[in-house]
Every structure is written in C-alpha cells, then in structure tokens.
Amino acid sequence: MEIKHNTVVGLTYDLKVSKELDDIESEPFSVEVRDEDDPFFFLFGNSGLPEKFEEYLIGKKQGEGFLFTISSADAYGDADEELIMALPKSQFTAAQGFEPEMLEEGNFLPLMDENGYPLQAKVLKDLGDEVLLDFNHPLVGFDLHFEGEVFEVRAATAEEIAHGHVHGDHGFQH
C-alpha cells in the first residue's frame, strides 16, 4: 500500500535541524531519532505536521527510504513575539503537578490548552514572581532535514478517521 490520504503511516528517521544566521547556514545537528523500536505513527492528511512533510512522503511505500529538507518558512516559520509571555509562578503549583525545578530556564513545561490538548512552553527566564515562557514551537526558525524509511503503511480505520488520530499500539488508547 502507498501513502495517501487516510492511511496510517509509521516512519523511522533521523531529524536534523539547521539555522541560517547572517547568511551562513549552520551545520545540521540531530534533534530526534525514531528507530524500529519507537517508530513515529500518524494519520496522513490529518497529522498537524507541516504540509511539505506530507508532500514529500505521498506515494511512498513500506520499505522505501526518504531524504528531504523543509525550509523554516515551510516548516514552523519564524518566532511569534506574541507567543512569549510572562505568567505568575503561582499558576504552577505542586497540586497541579509542577515542581520548582521545572521552572528553571531552558526547561519545557508540559501544559494543556483551554480545550485539554497538550502543549509545551519553554522557560526563558525567572522574573521573580513571574516566569517568562515561550509558546512557539520548539523547531521555529529551523530548517528540518529528514532521512529515514517508511516503516509501515496501512488503511486507517473508520474510527481513526472520525477521531482524527491513530489508535492501537502506536496511537491513542480509548
């Protein structure tokens, strides 16, 4: 079966990123490796991933390799200053599952939006009674370099299509 809309796709890959600074592209460095023990699964056409990511994979079959680069503009774009905000430390209590060391600079806080969907924010600075958080995607501003292989392709179930995500061993358990 080939990758197309409403298929469940499993990938193994090495994701490297690079950034252009002063018209000089940095050397790509690895930020994520997904191997046969931990492949990445998603519902094609409803992944929430950059469009170019799916464009480069459409039509590929199980066992096929891939190698492509997505520019930052086609990936997660540039940082949005409106997504950097100071919030009171009092919002991050032990009762809510937060430990003080989680608010240290450079850490990523696991959070949920108003609809209960998970998101994360990077701690930029301790401001005393407040903490400065960056809600931009962690890969904003980076070119993405993918090299990998299609691990599995199968038809999505009606339930997966209706729910918009993969179920079972490699997805959500309801």
PDB file of C-alpha atoms in Angstrom:
ATOM      1  CA  MET A   1       0.000   0.000   0.000  1.00  0.00           C
ATOM      2  CA  GLU A   2       1.240   3.500  -0.732  1.00  0.00           C
ATOM      3  CA  ILE A   3       0.977   6.602   1.422  1.00  0.00           C
ATOM      4  CA  LYS A   4      -2.146   8.604   0.624  1.00  0.00           C
ATOM      5  CA  HIS A   5      -4.942  10.464   2.416  1.00  0.00           C
ATOM      6  CA  ASN A   6      -6.415   8.497   5.354  1.00  0.00           C
ATOM      7  CA  THR A   7      -3.583   5.994   5.664  1.00  0.00           C
ATOM      8  CA  VAL A   8      -1.758   5.337   8.912  1.00  0.00           C
ATOM      9  CA  VAL A   9       1.945   5.880   8.341  1.00  0.00           C
ATOM     10  CA  GLY A  10       4.814   4.686  10.507  1.00  0.00           C
ATOM     11  CA  LEU A  11       8.264   6.156   9.944  1.00  0.00           C
ATOM     12  CA  THR A  12      11.768   5.669  11.228  1.00  0.00           C
ATOM     13  CA  TYR A  13      14.030   8.669  10.755  1.00  0.00           C
ATOM     14  CA  ASP A  14      16.806  10.930  11.914  1.00  0.00           C
ATOM     15  CA  LEU A  15      15.701  14.560  12.136  1.00  0.00           C
ATOM     16  CA  LYS A  16      18.463  17.140  11.969  1.00  0.00           C
ATOM     17  CA  VAL A  17      17.989  20.900  12.100  1.00  0.00           C
ATOM     18  CA  SER A  18      19.992  23.862  10.887  1.00  0.00           C
ATOM     19  CA  LYS A  19      19.558  27.604  11.063  1.00  0.00           C
ATOM     20  CA  GLU A  20      20.698  30.458   8.880  1.00  0.00           C
ATOM     21  CA  LEU A  21      22.472  33.222  10.783  1.00  0.00           C
ATOM     22  CA  ASP A  22      23.934  36.213   8.940  1.00  0.00           C
ATOM     23  CA  ASP A  23      23.518  34.401   5.586  1.00  0.00           C
ATOM     24  CA  ILE A  24      25.540  31.398   6.845  1.00  0.00           C
ATOM     25  CA  GLU A  25      23.768  28.059   7.244  1.00  0.00           C
ATOM     26  CA  SER A  26      24.782  26.169  10.389  1.00  0.00           C
ATOM     27  CA  GLU A  27      25.838  22.540  10.164  1.00  0.00           C
ATOM     28  CA  PRO A  28      22.757  20.317  10.707  1.00  0.00           C
ATOM     29  CA  PHE A  29      22.616  18.615  14.104  1.00  0.00           C
ATOM     30  CA  SER A  30      20.405  15.725  15.213  1.00  0.00           C
ATOM     31  CA  VAL A  31      17.425  16.520  17.449  1.00  0.00           C
ATOM     32  CA  GLU A  32      15.312  13.354  17.151  1.00  0.00           C
ATOM     33  CA  VAL A  33      15.856   9.738  16.132  1.00  0.00           C
ATOM     34  CA  ARG A  34      12.911   7.365  15.697  1.00  0.00           C
ATOM     35  CA  ASP A  35      14.009   3.756  15.137  1.00  0.00           C
ATOM     36  CA  GLU A  36      12.281   0.376  14.709  1.00  0.00           C
ATOM     37  CA  ASP A  37      11.758   0.154  18.484  1.00  0.00           C
ATOM     38  CA  ASP A  38       9.985   3.533  18.549  1.00  0.00           C
ATOM     39  CA  PRO A  39       8.651   4.471  15.102  1.00  0.00           C
ATOM     40  CA  PHE A  40       6.609   7.634  14.575  1.00  0.00           C
ATOM     41  CA  PHE A  41       2.982   6.984  13.547  1.00  0.00           C
ATOM     42  CA  PHE A  42       0.464   9.500  12.215  1.00  0.00           C
ATOM     43  CA  LEU A  43      -2.746   9.742  10.211  1.00  0.00           C
ATOM     44  CA  PHE A  44      -1.791  11.037   6.773  1.00  0.00           C
ATOM     45  CA  GLY A  45      -3.846  14.084   5.819  1.00  0.00           C
ATOM     46  CA  ASN A  46      -4.640  14.874   9.442  1.00  0.00           C
ATOM     47  CA  SER A  47      -1.222  14.953  11.065  1.00  0.00           C
ATOM     48  CA  GLY A  48      -0.910  18.612  12.013  1.00  0.00           C
ATOM     49  CA  LEU A  49       2.616  18.461  10.588  1.00  0.00           C
ATOM     50  CA  PRO A  50       3.932  20.954   8.039  1.00  0.00           C
ATOM     51  CA  GLU A  51       2.277  20.435   4.637  1.00  0.00           C
ATOM     52  CA  LYS A  52       5.645  19.950   2.941  1.00  0.00           C
ATOM     53  CA  PHE A  53       6.342  16.979   5.231  1.00  0.00           C
ATOM     54  CA  GLU A  54       3.349  15.096   3.863  1.00  0.00           C
ATOM     55  CA  GLU A  55       4.032  16.291   0.290  1.00  0.00           C
ATOM     56  CA  TYR A  56       7.467  14.653   0.361  1.00  0.00           C
ATOM     57  CA  LEU A  57       6.015  11.330   1.590  1.00  0.00           C
ATOM     58  CA  ILE A  58       2.905  10.935  -0.586  1.00  0.00           C
ATOM     59  CA  GLY A  59       3.062   7.854  -2.815  1.00  0.00           C
ATOM     60  CA  LYS A  60       5.883   6.140  -0.897  1.00  0.00           C
ATOM     61  CA  LYS A  61       5.523   2.503   0.179  1.00  0.00           C
ATOM     62  CA  GLN A  62       6.643   0.432   3.130  1.00  0.00           C
ATOM     63  CA  GLY A  63      10.419  -0.092   2.977  1.00  0.00           C
ATOM     64  CA  GLU A  64      11.088   2.983   0.833  1.00  0.00           C
ATOM     65  CA  GLY A  65      13.660   5.460   2.038  1.00  0.00           C
ATOM     66  CA  PHE A  66      13.364   9.224   2.023  1.00  0.00           C
ATOM     67  CA  LEU A  67      15.688  12.194   2.300  1.00  0.00           C
ATOM     68  CA  PHE A  68      14.380  15.764   2.194  1.00  0.00           C
ATOM     69  CA  THR A  69      14.771  19.209   3.707  1.00  0.00           C
ATOM     70  CA  ILE A  70      11.945  21.539   4.670  1.00  0.00           C
ATOM     71  CA  SER A  71      12.885  25.209   4.918  1.00  0.00           C
ATOM     72  CA  SER A  72      11.962  27.024   8.111  1.00  0.00           C
ATOM     73  CA  ALA A  73       9.428  29.084   6.141  1.00  0.00           C
ATOM     74  CA  ASP A  74       7.662  25.857   5.058  1.00  0.00           C
ATOM     75  CA  ALA A  75       8.088  24.191   8.464  1.00  0.00           C
ATOM     76  CA  TYR A  76       7.265  26.212  11.590  1.00  0.00           C
ATOM     77  CA  GLY A  77       8.176  29.689  10.331  1.00  0.00           C
ATOM     78  CA  ASP A  78       9.627  32.468  12.443  1.00  0.00           C
ATOM     79  CA  ALA A  79       9.042  33.082  16.118  1.00  0.00           C
ATOM     80  CA  ASP A  80       5.895  34.990  17.029  1.00  0.00           C
ATOM     81  CA  GLU A  81       6.683  37.543  19.759  1.00  0.00           C
ATOM     82  CA  GLU A  82       3.043  37.389  20.923  1.00  0.00           C
ATOM     83  CA  LEU A  83       3.675  33.782  21.996  1.00  0.00           C
ATOM     84  CA  ILE A  84       6.290  34.918  24.524  1.00  0.00           C
ATOM     85  CA  MET A  85       4.608  35.932  27.768  1.00  0.00           C
ATOM     86  CA  ALA A  86       5.148  36.287  31.482  1.00  0.00           C
ATOM     87  CA  LEU A  87       2.864  34.268  33.738  1.00  0.00           C
ATOM     88  CA  PRO A  88       2.614  34.243  37.544  1.00  0.00           C
ATOM     89  CA  LYS A  89       4.580  31.436  39.182  1.00  0.00           C
ATOM     90  CA  SER A  90       1.514  30.883  41.384  1.00  0.00           C
ATOM     91  CA  GLN A  91      -0.121  29.139  38.386  1.00  0.00           C
ATOM     92  CA  PHE A  92       2.463  26.341  38.596  1.00  0.00           C
ATOM     93  CA  THR A  93       1.817  24.664  41.956  1.00  0.00           C
ATOM     94  CA  ALA A  94       2.711  21.231  43.314  1.00  0.00           C
ATOM     95  CA  ALA A  95      -1.026  20.481  43.480  1.00  0.00           C
ATOM     96  CA  GLN A  96      -1.105  20.884  39.699  1.00  0.00           C
ATOM     97  CA  GLY A  97       1.906  18.585  39.283  1.00  0.00           C
ATOM     98  CA  PHE A  98       4.650  21.201  38.988  1.00  0.00           C
ATOM     99  CA  GLU A  99       7.909  21.022  40.930  1.00  0.00           C
ATOM    100  CA  PRO A 100      10.040  24.168  41.442  1.00  0.00           C
ATOM    101  CA  GLU A 101      12.918  22.790  39.319  1.00  0.00           C
ATOM    102  CA  MET A 102      10.537  22.543  36.356  1.00  0.00           C
ATOM    103  CA  LEU A 103      10.527  26.367  36.224  1.00  0.00           C
ATOM    104  CA  GLU A 104      14.290  26.577  35.618  1.00  0.00           C
ATOM    105  CA  GLU A 105      15.471  28.346  32.458  1.00  0.00           C
ATOM    106  CA  GLY A 106      15.672  26.098  29.390  1.00  0.00           C
ATOM    107  CA  ASN A 107      13.133  23.542  30.605  1.00  0.00           C
ATOM    108  CA  PHE A 108       9.963  22.713  28.685  1.00  0.00           C
ATOM    109  CA  LEU A 109       6.758  22.749  30.699  1.00  0.00           C
ATOM    110  CA  PRO A 110       4.063  20.203  29.809  1.00  0.00           C
ATOM    111  CA  LEU A 111       0.803  22.165  29.677  1.00  0.00           C
ATOM    112  CA  MET A 112      -2.732  21.910  28.295  1.00  0.00           C
ATOM    113  CA  ASP A 113      -4.707  24.475  26.359  1.00  0.00           C
ATOM    114  CA  GLU A 114      -8.277  25.508  27.209  1.00  0.00           C
ATOM    115  CA  ASN A 115      -9.613  22.534  25.183  1.00  0.00           C
ATOM    116  CA  GLY A 116      -7.484  19.985  27.036  1.00  0.00           C
ATOM    117  CA  TYR A 117      -4.944  19.488  24.250  1.00  0.00           C
ATOM    118  CA  PRO A 118      -1.317  19.078  25.314  1.00  0.00           C
ATOM    119  CA  LEU A 119       1.180  21.820  24.528  1.00  0.00           C
ATOM    120  CA  GLN A 120       4.513  22.908  25.879  1.00  0.00           C
ATOM    121  CA  ALA A 121       6.257  26.139  26.706  1.00  0.00           C
ATOM    122  CA  LYS A 122       9.964  26.778  27.101  1.00  0.00           C
ATOM    123  CA  VAL A 123      11.040  28.600  30.249  1.00  0.00           C
ATOM    124  CA  LEU A 124      13.067  31.610  29.097  1.00  0.00           C
ATOM    125  CA  LYS A 125      13.665  33.486  32.333  1.00  0.00           C
ATOM    126  CA  ASP A 126      12.793  33.584  36.007  1.00  0.00           C
ATOM    127  CA  LEU A 127      11.346  37.054  36.690  1.00  0.00           C
ATOM    128  CA  GLY A 128      10.827  36.635  40.429  1.00  0.00           C
ATOM    129  CA  ASP A 129       7.074  36.290  40.963  1.00  0.00           C
ATOM    130  CA  GLU A 130       6.629  35.526  37.250  1.00  0.00           C
ATOM    131  CA  VAL A 131       8.225  33.249  34.695  1.00  0.00           C
ATOM    132  CA  LEU A 132       8.822  34.224  31.040  1.00  0.00           C
ATOM    133  CA  LEU A 133       7.543  31.453  28.742  1.00  0.00           C
ATOM    134  CA  ASP A 134       7.884  30.861  25.006  1.00  0.00           C
ATOM    135  CA  PHE A 135       4.881  29.065  23.484  1.00  0.00           C
ATOM    136  CA  ASN A 136       6.387  28.980  19.967  1.00  0.00           C
ATOM    137  CA  HIS A 137       7.008  25.519  18.501  1.00  0.00           C
ATOM    138  CA  PRO A 138      10.494  24.319  19.584  1.00  0.00           C
ATOM    139  CA  LEU A 139      11.559  23.990  15.923  1.00  0.00           C
ATOM    140  CA  VAL A 140      10.508  27.503  14.900  1.00  0.00           C
ATOM    141  CA  GLY A 141      13.199  29.180  12.790  1.00  0.00           C
ATOM    142  CA  PHE A 142      14.953  25.922  11.850  1.00  0.00           C
ATOM    143  CA  ASP A 143      15.307  24.115   8.529  1.00  0.00           C
ATOM    144  CA  LEU A 144      14.325  20.447   9.022  1.00  0.00           C
ATOM    145  CA  HIS A 145      16.440  17.665   7.455  1.00  0.00           C
ATOM    146  CA  PHE A 146      14.737  14.251   7.417  1.00  0.00           C
ATOM    147  CA  GLU A 147      16.401  10.980   6.458  1.00  0.00           C
ATOM    148  CA  GLY A 148      14.584   7.738   7.055  1.00  0.00           C
ATOM    149  CA  GLU A 149      12.407   4.904   5.882  1.00  0.00           C
ATOM    150  CA  VAL A 150       8.702   4.136   5.653  1.00  0.00           C
ATOM    151  CA  PHE A 151       8.226   1.543   8.385  1.00  0.00           C
ATOM    152  CA  GLU A 152       4.534   0.768   7.826  1.00  0.00           C
ATOM    153  CA  VAL A 153       1.552   1.901   5.754  1.00  0.00           C
ATOM    154  CA  ARG A 154      -1.998   0.687   6.323  1.00  0.00           C
ATOM    155  CA  ALA A 155      -5.532   1.889   5.716  1.00  0.00           C
ATOM    156  CA  ALA A 156      -6.908   3.924   8.596  1.00  0.00           C
ATOM    157  CA  THR A 157      -9.979   2.547  10.318  1.00  0.00           C
ATOM    158  CA  ALA A 158     -13.270   4.430  10.183  1.00  0.00           C
ATOM    159  CA  GLU A 159     -12.853   5.194  13.890  1.00  0.00           C
ATOM    160  CA  GLU A 160      -9.334   6.614  13.365  1.00  0.00           C
ATOM    161  CA  ILE A 161     -10.607   8.822  10.543  1.00  0.00           C
ATOM    162  CA  ALA A 162     -13.555  10.016  12.636  1.00  0.00           C
ATOM    163  CA  HIS A 163     -11.317  10.756  15.639  1.00  0.00           C
ATOM    164  CA  GLY A 164      -8.511  12.273  13.537  1.00  0.00           C
ATOM    165  CA  HIS A 165      -5.684  10.207  15.036  1.00  0.00           C
ATOM    166  CA  VAL A 166      -4.083   6.757  15.139  1.00  0.00           C
ATOM    167  CA  HIS A 167      -5.440   4.188  17.609  1.00  0.00           C
ATOM    168  CA  GLY A 168      -3.946   0.985  18.958  1.00  0.00           C
ATOM    169  CA  ASP A 169      -0.379   0.121  19.875  1.00  0.00           C
ATOM    170  CA  HIS A 170       1.075   3.154  18.097  1.00  0.00           C
ATOM    171  CA  GLY A 171      -1.554   5.741  18.932  1.00  0.00           C
ATOM    172  CA  PHE A 172      -4.264   6.729  21.390  1.00  0.00           C
ATOM    173  CA  GLN A 173      -5.940   4.179  23.631  1.00  0.00           C
ATOM    174  CA  HIS A 174      -9.619   4.971  24.264  1.00  0.00           C
TER     175      HIS A 174
END
